[in-house]
PDB file of C-alpha atoms in Angstrom:
ATOM      1  CA  UNK A 163       2.130   1.447  19.910  1.00 65.00           C
ATOM      2  CA  UNK A 164       0.438  -1.708  18.626  1.00 80.00           C
ATOM      3  CA  UNK A 165       0.234  -0.399  15.075  1.00 93.00           C
ATOM      4  CA  UNK A 166      -2.771  -0.757  12.803  1.00 97.00           C
ATOM      5  CA  UNK A 167      -4.797  -3.780  13.854  1.00 97.00           C
ATOM      6  CA  UNK A 168      -6.935  -5.689  11.397  1.00 98.00           C
ATOM      7  CA  UNK A 169      -9.255  -8.598  11.999  1.00 97.00           C
ATOM      8  CA  UNK A 170      -9.714 -11.296  11.055  1.00 98.00           C
ATOM      9  CA  UNK A 171      -6.352 -12.260   9.483  1.00 97.00           C
ATOM     10  CA  UNK A 172      -8.026 -14.854   7.320  1.00 97.00           C
ATOM     11  CA  UNK A 173     -11.625 -15.240   6.226  1.00 97.00           C
ATOM     12  CA  UNK A 174     -13.109 -18.002   4.105  1.00 98.00           C
ATOM     13  CA  UNK A 175     -16.747 -17.603   3.201  1.00 97.00           C
ATOM     14  CA  UNK A 176     -19.271 -18.900   0.742  1.00 97.00           C
ATOM     15  CA  UNK A 177     -20.484 -16.854  -2.171  1.00 97.00           C
ATOM     16  CA  UNK A 178     -23.486 -14.743  -1.215  1.00 97.00           C
ATOM     17  CA  UNK A 179     -22.531 -14.368   2.433  1.00 97.00           C
ATOM     18  CA  UNK A 180     -21.888 -11.045   4.114  1.00 97.00           C
ATOM     19  CA  UNK A 181     -18.284 -10.321   5.081  1.00 98.00           C
ATOM     20  CA  UNK A 182     -17.155  -7.663   7.542  1.00 98.00           C
ATOM     21  CA  UNK A 183     -13.523  -6.634   7.868  1.00 98.00           C
ATOM     22  CA  UNK A 184     -12.405  -4.568  10.822  1.00 98.00           C
ATOM     23  CA  UNK A 185      -9.648  -2.062  11.431  1.00 98.00           C
ATOM     24  CA  UNK A 186      -8.301  -0.172  14.413  1.00 98.00           C
ATOM     25  CA  UNK A 187      -5.989   2.662  13.315  1.00 97.00           C
ATOM     26  CA  UNK A 188      -3.064   4.023  15.262  1.00 95.00           C
ATOM     27  CA  UNK A 189      -4.251   6.299  18.055  1.00 94.00           C
ATOM     28  CA  UNK A 190      -3.973   9.931  17.005  1.00 91.00           C
ATOM     29  CA  UNK A 191      -3.945   9.242  13.281  1.00 92.00           C
ATOM     30  CA  UNK A 192      -6.729  11.144  11.522  1.00 91.00           C
ATOM     31  CA  UNK A 193      -6.703   9.483   8.093  1.00 93.00           C
ATOM     32  CA  UNK A 194      -7.708   5.901   7.374  1.00 96.00           C
ATOM     33  CA  UNK A 195      -7.436   4.035   4.102  1.00 96.00           C
ATOM     34  CA  UNK A 196      -8.792   0.716   2.808  1.00 97.00           C
ATOM     35  CA  UNK A 197      -6.797  -1.009   0.049  1.00 96.00           C
ATOM     36  CA  UNK A 198      -7.290  -4.232  -1.864  1.00 96.00           C
ATOM     37  CA  UNK A 199      -4.333  -6.188  -3.207  1.00 94.00           C
ATOM     38  CA  UNK A 200      -4.474  -8.793  -5.967  1.00 92.00           C
ATOM     39  CA  UNK A 201      -1.856 -10.196  -8.307  1.00 87.00           C
ATOM     40  CA  UNK A 202      -3.612  -8.735 -11.325  1.00 85.00           C
ATOM     41  CA  UNK A 203      -4.355  -5.231 -10.041  1.00 85.00           C
ATOM     42  CA  UNK A 204      -1.757  -4.655  -7.339  1.00 87.00           C
ATOM     43  CA  UNK A 205      -2.689  -2.243  -4.532  1.00 91.00           C
ATOM     44  CA  UNK A 206      -5.990  -0.485  -5.197  1.00 90.00           C
ATOM     45  CA  UNK A 207      -7.345   2.278  -2.970  1.00 92.00           C
ATOM     46  CA  UNK A 208     -10.978   1.545  -2.186  1.00 95.00           C
ATOM     47  CA  UNK A 209     -11.908   4.411   0.126  1.00 96.00           C
ATOM     48  CA  UNK A 210     -10.338   6.803   2.609  1.00 94.00           C
ATOM     49  CA  UNK A 211     -11.522   8.830   5.558  1.00 95.00           C
ATOM     50  CA  UNK A 212     -10.254  12.059   7.098  1.00 93.00           C
ATOM     51  CA  UNK A 213     -11.425  12.721  10.665  1.00 93.00           C
ATOM     52  CA  UNK A 214     -13.955   9.876  10.320  1.00 95.00           C
ATOM     53  CA  UNK A 215     -15.543  11.409   7.197  1.00 95.00           C
ATOM     54  CA  UNK A 216     -15.391   9.529   3.870  1.00 95.00           C
ATOM     55  CA  UNK A 217     -13.449  11.702   1.414  1.00 93.00           C
ATOM     56  CA  UNK A 218     -13.011   9.559  -1.681  1.00 91.00           C
ATOM     57  CA  UNK A 219     -14.889   6.314  -2.317  1.00 92.00           C
ATOM     58  CA  UNK A 220     -14.323   6.261  -6.071  1.00 91.00           C
ATOM     59  CA  UNK A 221     -12.327   3.053  -5.745  1.00 91.00           C
ATOM     60  CA  UNK A 222     -15.162   1.060  -4.229  1.00 94.00           C
ATOM     61  CA  UNK A 223     -15.902  -1.468  -6.974  1.00 87.00           C
ATOM     62  CA  UNK A 224     -19.684  -1.574  -6.667  1.00 86.00           C
ATOM     63  CA  UNK A 225     -22.615  -1.151  -4.340  1.00 92.00           C
ATOM     64  CA  UNK A 226     -21.895  -4.468  -2.685  1.00 96.00           C
ATOM     65  CA  UNK A 227     -19.011  -2.737  -0.907  1.00 97.00           C
ATOM     66  CA  UNK A 228     -19.556  -0.290   1.929  1.00 97.00           C
ATOM     67  CA  UNK A 229     -17.283   1.224   4.582  1.00 98.00           C
ATOM     68  CA  UNK A 230     -17.942   3.054   7.810  1.00 97.00           C
ATOM     69  CA  UNK A 231     -15.892   4.854  10.408  1.00 97.00           C
ATOM     70  CA  UNK A 232     -18.174   5.478  13.400  1.00 97.00           C
ATOM     71  CA  UNK A 233     -15.327   6.882  15.516  1.00 95.00           C
ATOM     72  CA  UNK A 234     -11.629   7.662  15.379  1.00 95.00           C
ATOM     73  CA  UNK A 235     -10.589   4.211  16.578  1.00 95.00           C
ATOM     74  CA  UNK A 236     -12.633   1.866  14.417  1.00 97.00           C
ATOM     75  CA  UNK A 237     -13.581   1.243  10.795  1.00 98.00           C
ATOM     76  CA  UNK A 238     -15.334  -1.555   8.926  1.00 98.00           C
ATOM     77  CA  UNK A 239     -15.401  -2.652   5.311  1.00 98.00           C
ATOM     78  CA  UNK A 240     -18.425  -4.747   4.425  1.00 98.00           C
ATOM     79  CA  UNK A 241     -19.123  -6.837   1.344  1.00 97.00           C
ATOM     80  CA  UNK A 242     -22.699  -7.998   0.867  1.00 97.00           C
ATOM     81  CA  UNK A 243     -23.221 -10.283  -0.961  1.00 96.00           C
ATOM     82  CA  UNK A 244     -19.702 -11.578  -1.461  1.00 97.00           C
ATOM     83  CA  UNK A 245     -18.535 -13.077  -4.768  1.00 97.00           C
ATOM     84  CA  UNK A 246     -15.502 -15.217  -5.680  1.00 97.00           C
ATOM     85  CA  UNK A 247     -13.916 -12.273  -7.534  1.00 95.00           C
ATOM     86  CA  UNK A 248     -13.762 -10.406  -4.219  1.00 97.00           C
ATOM     87  CA  UNK A 249     -11.050 -12.818  -3.074  1.00 97.00           C
ATOM     88  CA  UNK A 250      -7.984 -10.705  -2.259  1.00 97.00           C
ATOM     89  CA  UNK A 251      -5.942  -9.321   0.609  1.00 97.00           C
ATOM     90  CA  UNK A 252      -7.581  -6.262   2.129  1.00 98.00           C
ATOM     91  CA  UNK A 253      -5.335  -3.769   3.913  1.00 97.00           C
ATOM     92  CA  UNK A 254      -6.196  -0.962   6.243  1.00 97.00           C
ATOM     93  CA  UNK A 255      -3.692   1.866   6.733  1.00 96.00           C
ATOM     94  CA  UNK A 256      -3.660   5.016   8.825  1.00 95.00           C
ATOM     95  CA  UNK A 257      -1.768   8.288   8.710  1.00 92.00           C
ATOM     96  CA  UNK A 258      -1.380  11.245  11.042  1.00 87.00           C
ATOM     97  CA  UNK A 259      -1.645  14.823   9.839  1.00 70.00           C
ATOM     98  CA  UNK A 260       2.072  15.365  10.435  1.00 57.00           C
ATOM     99  CA  UNK A 261       3.038  12.166   8.626  1.00 60.00           C
ATOM    100  CA  UNK A 262       3.623  11.679   4.970  1.00 71.00           C
ATOM    101  CA  UNK A 263       3.550   7.903   4.919  1.00 82.00           C
ATOM    102  CA  UNK A 264       0.965   5.378   5.854  1.00 89.00           C
ATOM    103  CA  UNK A 265       1.244   2.627   8.422  1.00 93.00           C
ATOM    104  CA  UNK A 266      -0.358  -0.530   7.118  1.00 96.00           C
ATOM    105  CA  UNK A 267      -1.991  -3.326   9.045  1.00 97.00           C
ATOM    106  CA  UNK A 268      -1.117  -6.961   8.379  1.00 96.00           C
ATOM    107  CA  UNK A 269      -4.137  -7.397   6.136  1.00 97.00           C
ATOM    108  CA  UNK A 270      -7.130  -9.725   5.909  1.00 98.00           C
ATOM    109  CA  UNK A 271      -6.870 -12.507   3.357  1.00 97.00           C
ATOM    110  CA  UNK A 272     -10.391 -13.073   2.050  1.00 98.00           C
ATOM    111  CA  UNK A 273     -11.326 -16.179   0.109  1.00 98.00           C
ATOM    112  CA  UNK A 274     -14.832 -16.454  -1.299  1.00 98.00           C
ATOM    113  CA  UNK A 275     -15.719 -19.926  -2.534  1.00 97.00           C
TER     114      UNK A 275
ATOM    115  CA  UNK B  65      -5.794   9.412 -13.468  1.00 51.00           C
ATOM    116  CA  UNK B  66      -2.272   9.280 -12.121  1.00 57.00           C
ATOM    117  CA  UNK B  67      -0.204   6.235 -12.958  1.00 70.00           C
ATOM    118  CA  UNK B  68       3.088   5.038 -11.537  1.00 87.00           C
ATOM    119  CA  UNK B  69       5.176   2.736 -13.695  1.00 91.00           C
ATOM    120  CA  UNK B  70       7.654   0.740 -11.710  1.00 94.00           C
ATOM    121  CA  UNK B  71      10.536  -1.250 -13.192  1.00 95.00           C
ATOM    122  CA  UNK B  72      11.706  -3.868 -13.313  1.00 96.00           C
ATOM    123  CA  UNK B  73       8.700  -6.028 -12.441  1.00 94.00           C
ATOM    124  CA  UNK B  74      10.959  -8.658 -10.903  1.00 95.00           C
ATOM    125  CA  UNK B  75      14.631  -9.223 -10.214  1.00 95.00           C
ATOM    126  CA  UNK B  76      16.646 -12.308  -9.390  1.00 95.00           C
ATOM    127  CA  UNK B  77      20.061 -11.454  -7.966  1.00 95.00           C
ATOM    128  CA  UNK B  78      22.823 -13.069  -5.985  1.00 96.00           C
ATOM    129  CA  UNK B  79      23.599 -12.193  -2.421  1.00 96.00           C
ATOM    130  CA  UNK B  80      26.069  -9.322  -2.282  1.00 96.00           C
ATOM    131  CA  UNK B  81      24.951  -7.686  -5.510  1.00 96.00           C
ATOM    132  CA  UNK B  82      23.617  -4.152  -5.699  1.00 97.00           C
ATOM    133  CA  UNK B  83      20.023  -3.548  -6.808  1.00 96.00           C
ATOM    134  CA  UNK B  84      18.444  -0.603  -8.565  1.00 97.00           C
ATOM    135  CA  UNK B  85      14.764  -0.026  -9.292  1.00 97.00           C
ATOM    136  CA  UNK B  86      12.850   3.026 -10.416  1.00 96.00           C
ATOM    137  CA  UNK B  87       9.463   4.583 -10.677  1.00 96.00           C
ATOM    138  CA  UNK B  88       8.120   7.070 -13.212  1.00 95.00           C
ATOM    139  CA  UNK B  89       4.935   9.079 -13.182  1.00 93.00           C
ATOM    140  CA  UNK B  90       2.787  10.719 -15.810  1.00 89.00           C
ATOM    141  CA  UNK B  91       2.333  13.690 -13.484  1.00 88.00           C
ATOM    142  CA  UNK B  92       4.226  15.627 -10.848  1.00 91.00           C
ATOM    143  CA  UNK B  93       4.428  14.478  -7.252  1.00 91.00           C
ATOM    144  CA  UNK B  94       5.566  16.483  -4.249  1.00 90.00           C
ATOM    145  CA  UNK B  95       6.290  13.450  -2.071  1.00 92.00           C
ATOM    146  CA  UNK B  96       7.839  10.118  -2.995  1.00 93.00           C
ATOM    147  CA  UNK B  97       7.868   7.117  -0.706  1.00 94.00           C
ATOM    148  CA  UNK B  98       9.343   3.640  -0.931  1.00 96.00           C
ATOM    149  CA  UNK B  99       7.782   0.653   0.839  1.00 96.00           C
ATOM    150  CA  UNK B 100       8.754  -2.991   1.251  1.00 97.00           C
ATOM    151  CA  UNK B 101       6.247  -5.808   1.655  1.00 97.00           C
ATOM    152  CA  UNK B 102       7.249  -9.131   3.209  1.00 95.00           C
ATOM    153  CA  UNK B 103       5.142 -12.221   2.479  1.00 90.00           C
ATOM    154  CA  UNK B 104       1.933 -12.234   4.495  1.00 90.00           C
ATOM    155  CA  UNK B 105       2.406  -8.716   5.810  1.00 94.00           C
ATOM    156  CA  UNK B 106       1.467  -5.174   4.902  1.00 95.00           C
ATOM    157  CA  UNK B 107       3.901  -2.764   3.230  1.00 96.00           C
ATOM    158  CA  UNK B 108       6.362  -1.043   5.548  1.00 95.00           C
ATOM    159  CA  UNK B 109       7.761   2.424   4.885  1.00 94.00           C
ATOM    160  CA  UNK B 110      11.495   2.444   4.042  1.00 96.00           C
ATOM    161  CA  UNK B 111      12.299   5.956   2.878  1.00 95.00           C
ATOM    162  CA  UNK B 112      10.367   9.211   2.368  1.00 93.00           C
ATOM    163  CA  UNK B 113      11.470  12.010   0.020  1.00 94.00           C
ATOM    164  CA  UNK B 114      10.005  15.492   0.214  1.00 91.00           C
ATOM    165  CA  UNK B 115      11.712  17.679  -2.374  1.00 91.00           C
ATOM    166  CA  UNK B 116      13.091  17.455  -5.895  1.00 93.00           C
ATOM    167  CA  UNK B 117      16.699  16.352  -6.026  1.00 94.00           C
ATOM    168  CA  UNK B 118      16.694  15.004  -2.483  1.00 94.00           C
ATOM    169  CA  UNK B 119      18.933  11.996  -1.898  1.00 96.00           C
ATOM    170  CA  UNK B 120      18.242  10.035   1.281  1.00 95.00           C
ATOM    171  CA  UNK B 121      19.836   6.916   2.763  1.00 95.00           C
ATOM    172  CA  UNK B 122      18.604   4.387   5.272  1.00 94.00           C
ATOM    173  CA  UNK B 123      21.341   1.861   5.954  1.00 95.00           C
ATOM    174  CA  UNK B 124      22.048   0.015   2.717  1.00 97.00           C
ATOM    175  CA  UNK B 125      19.134   1.741   0.989  1.00 97.00           C
ATOM    176  CA  UNK B 126      19.431   4.970  -0.964  1.00 97.00           C
ATOM    177  CA  UNK B 127      16.581   6.754  -2.728  1.00 97.00           C
ATOM    178  CA  UNK B 128      16.387   9.900  -4.798  1.00 97.00           C
ATOM    179  CA  UNK B 129      13.564  12.272  -5.711  1.00 96.00           C
ATOM    180  CA  UNK B 130      13.978  13.119  -9.398  1.00 95.00           C
ATOM    181  CA  UNK B 131      14.567  16.705 -10.484  1.00 94.00           C
ATOM    182  CA  UNK B 132      11.526  16.644 -12.768  1.00 93.00           C
ATOM    183  CA  UNK B 133       9.408  15.456  -9.794  1.00 93.00           C
ATOM    184  CA  UNK B 134       8.086  12.686 -12.031  1.00 94.00           C
ATOM    185  CA  UNK B 135      10.484   9.937 -11.041  1.00 95.00           C
ATOM    186  CA  UNK B 136      12.344   8.313  -8.194  1.00 97.00           C
ATOM    187  CA  UNK B 137      14.802   5.469  -7.781  1.00 97.00           C
ATOM    188  CA  UNK B 138      15.761   3.101  -4.996  1.00 98.00           C
ATOM    189  CA  UNK B 139      19.146   1.415  -4.674  1.00 98.00           C
ATOM    190  CA  UNK B 140      20.010  -1.444  -2.337  1.00 97.00           C
ATOM    191  CA  UNK B 141      23.688  -2.131  -1.827  1.00 97.00           C
ATOM    192  CA  UNK B 142      25.217  -5.500  -0.944  1.00 97.00           C
ATOM    193  CA  UNK B 143      21.930  -7.391  -0.953  1.00 96.00           C
ATOM    194  CA  UNK B 144      21.223 -10.026   1.687  1.00 95.00           C
ATOM    195  CA  UNK B 145      18.571 -12.785   1.811  1.00 94.00           C
ATOM    196  CA  UNK B 146      16.231 -10.748   4.038  1.00 95.00           C
ATOM    197  CA  UNK B 147      15.944  -8.132   1.272  1.00 96.00           C
ATOM    198  CA  UNK B 148      13.560 -10.548  -0.481  1.00 96.00           C
ATOM    199  CA  UNK B 149      10.103  -9.046  -0.918  1.00 96.00           C
ATOM    200  CA  UNK B 150       8.070  -6.660  -3.021  1.00 96.00           C
ATOM    201  CA  UNK B 151       9.167  -3.035  -3.197  1.00 97.00           C
ATOM    202  CA  UNK B 152       6.581  -0.354  -3.935  1.00 96.00           C
ATOM    203  CA  UNK B 153       7.033   3.269  -4.800  1.00 96.00           C
ATOM    204  CA  UNK B 154       4.257   5.679  -3.878  1.00 93.00           C
ATOM    205  CA  UNK B 155       3.646   9.317  -4.641  1.00 91.00           C
ATOM    206  CA  UNK B 156       1.513  12.131  -3.346  1.00 89.00           C
ATOM    207  CA  UNK B 157       0.528  15.280  -5.226  1.00 83.00           C
ATOM    208  CA  UNK B 158      -0.769  18.508  -3.741  1.00 74.00           C
ATOM    209  CA  UNK B 159      -2.047  18.428  -0.180  1.00 69.00           C
ATOM    210  CA  UNK B 160      -4.198  15.352  -0.602  1.00 70.00           C
ATOM    211  CA  UNK B 161      -3.805  12.526   1.896  1.00 75.00           C
ATOM    212  CA  UNK B 162      -4.091   9.923  -0.845  1.00 82.00           C
ATOM    213  CA  UNK B 163      -1.020   8.044  -2.085  1.00 88.00           C
ATOM    214  CA  UNK B 164      -0.750   6.466  -5.529  1.00 89.00           C
ATOM    215  CA  UNK B 165       1.192   3.197  -5.484  1.00 91.00           C
ATOM    216  CA  UNK B 166       3.367   1.686  -8.184  1.00 92.00           C
ATOM    217  CA  UNK B 167       2.934  -1.837  -9.467  1.00 90.00           C
ATOM    218  CA  UNK B 168       5.809  -3.202  -7.387  1.00 93.00           C
ATOM    219  CA  UNK B 169       9.198  -4.811  -7.989  1.00 95.00           C
ATOM    220  CA  UNK B 170       9.538  -8.380  -6.732  1.00 95.00           C
ATOM    221  CA  UNK B 171      13.073  -9.051  -5.512  1.00 96.00           C
ATOM    222  CA  UNK B 172      14.525 -12.527  -5.097  1.00 96.00           C
ATOM    223  CA  UNK B 173      17.993 -13.014  -3.607  1.00 93.00           C
ATOM    224  CA  UNK B 174      19.867 -16.252  -4.114  1.00 89.00           C
ATOM    225  CA  UNK B 175      22.779 -17.438  -2.027  1.00 83.00           C
TER     226      UNK B 175
END
């Protein structure tokens, strides 16, 4: 299994631009999670999906952030417009119903200048 | 909301030493997990604990699920340079899929 695949690995963008992060979960996993990691706040859960349905988006910082999961093998996290304070590493993770742990992707390091 | 306090925040030890770190919660969890994050990568699951009092080993790593269900510890014996990284505890309550993560313990190993 290739694991959780995230793209791009690195993204540098100018303030005000739209950013789209992508995630392919492990085949067969039915839960998908988006996390943000910063030095100040650690790992923060932004949103998670069960069976492609958003369950809890209370961690999404503001309306500039949106996430979709159109099918079981793909999810996106979009920031529009981006701001410098959005700079962080964004992780996607997936979990199967029989699992108790998550499998994380390698992350997308976002820098907004 | 739930909070996980992890200690210590950072540790600097010599190769060969044993390491101990712990995690405490303000509420009860029914699953405890320990992850390690290498630089530039996502966290990787080390050990999972499913019931109070459980003691589980994975090579040089040993973790325990506290009796009160509000704490857990992780021990690493005979540390080696590749143990360097950030260690996170995580807990799950009820049947929810969501994990709550601790603040992390940054481990540095010197030769």
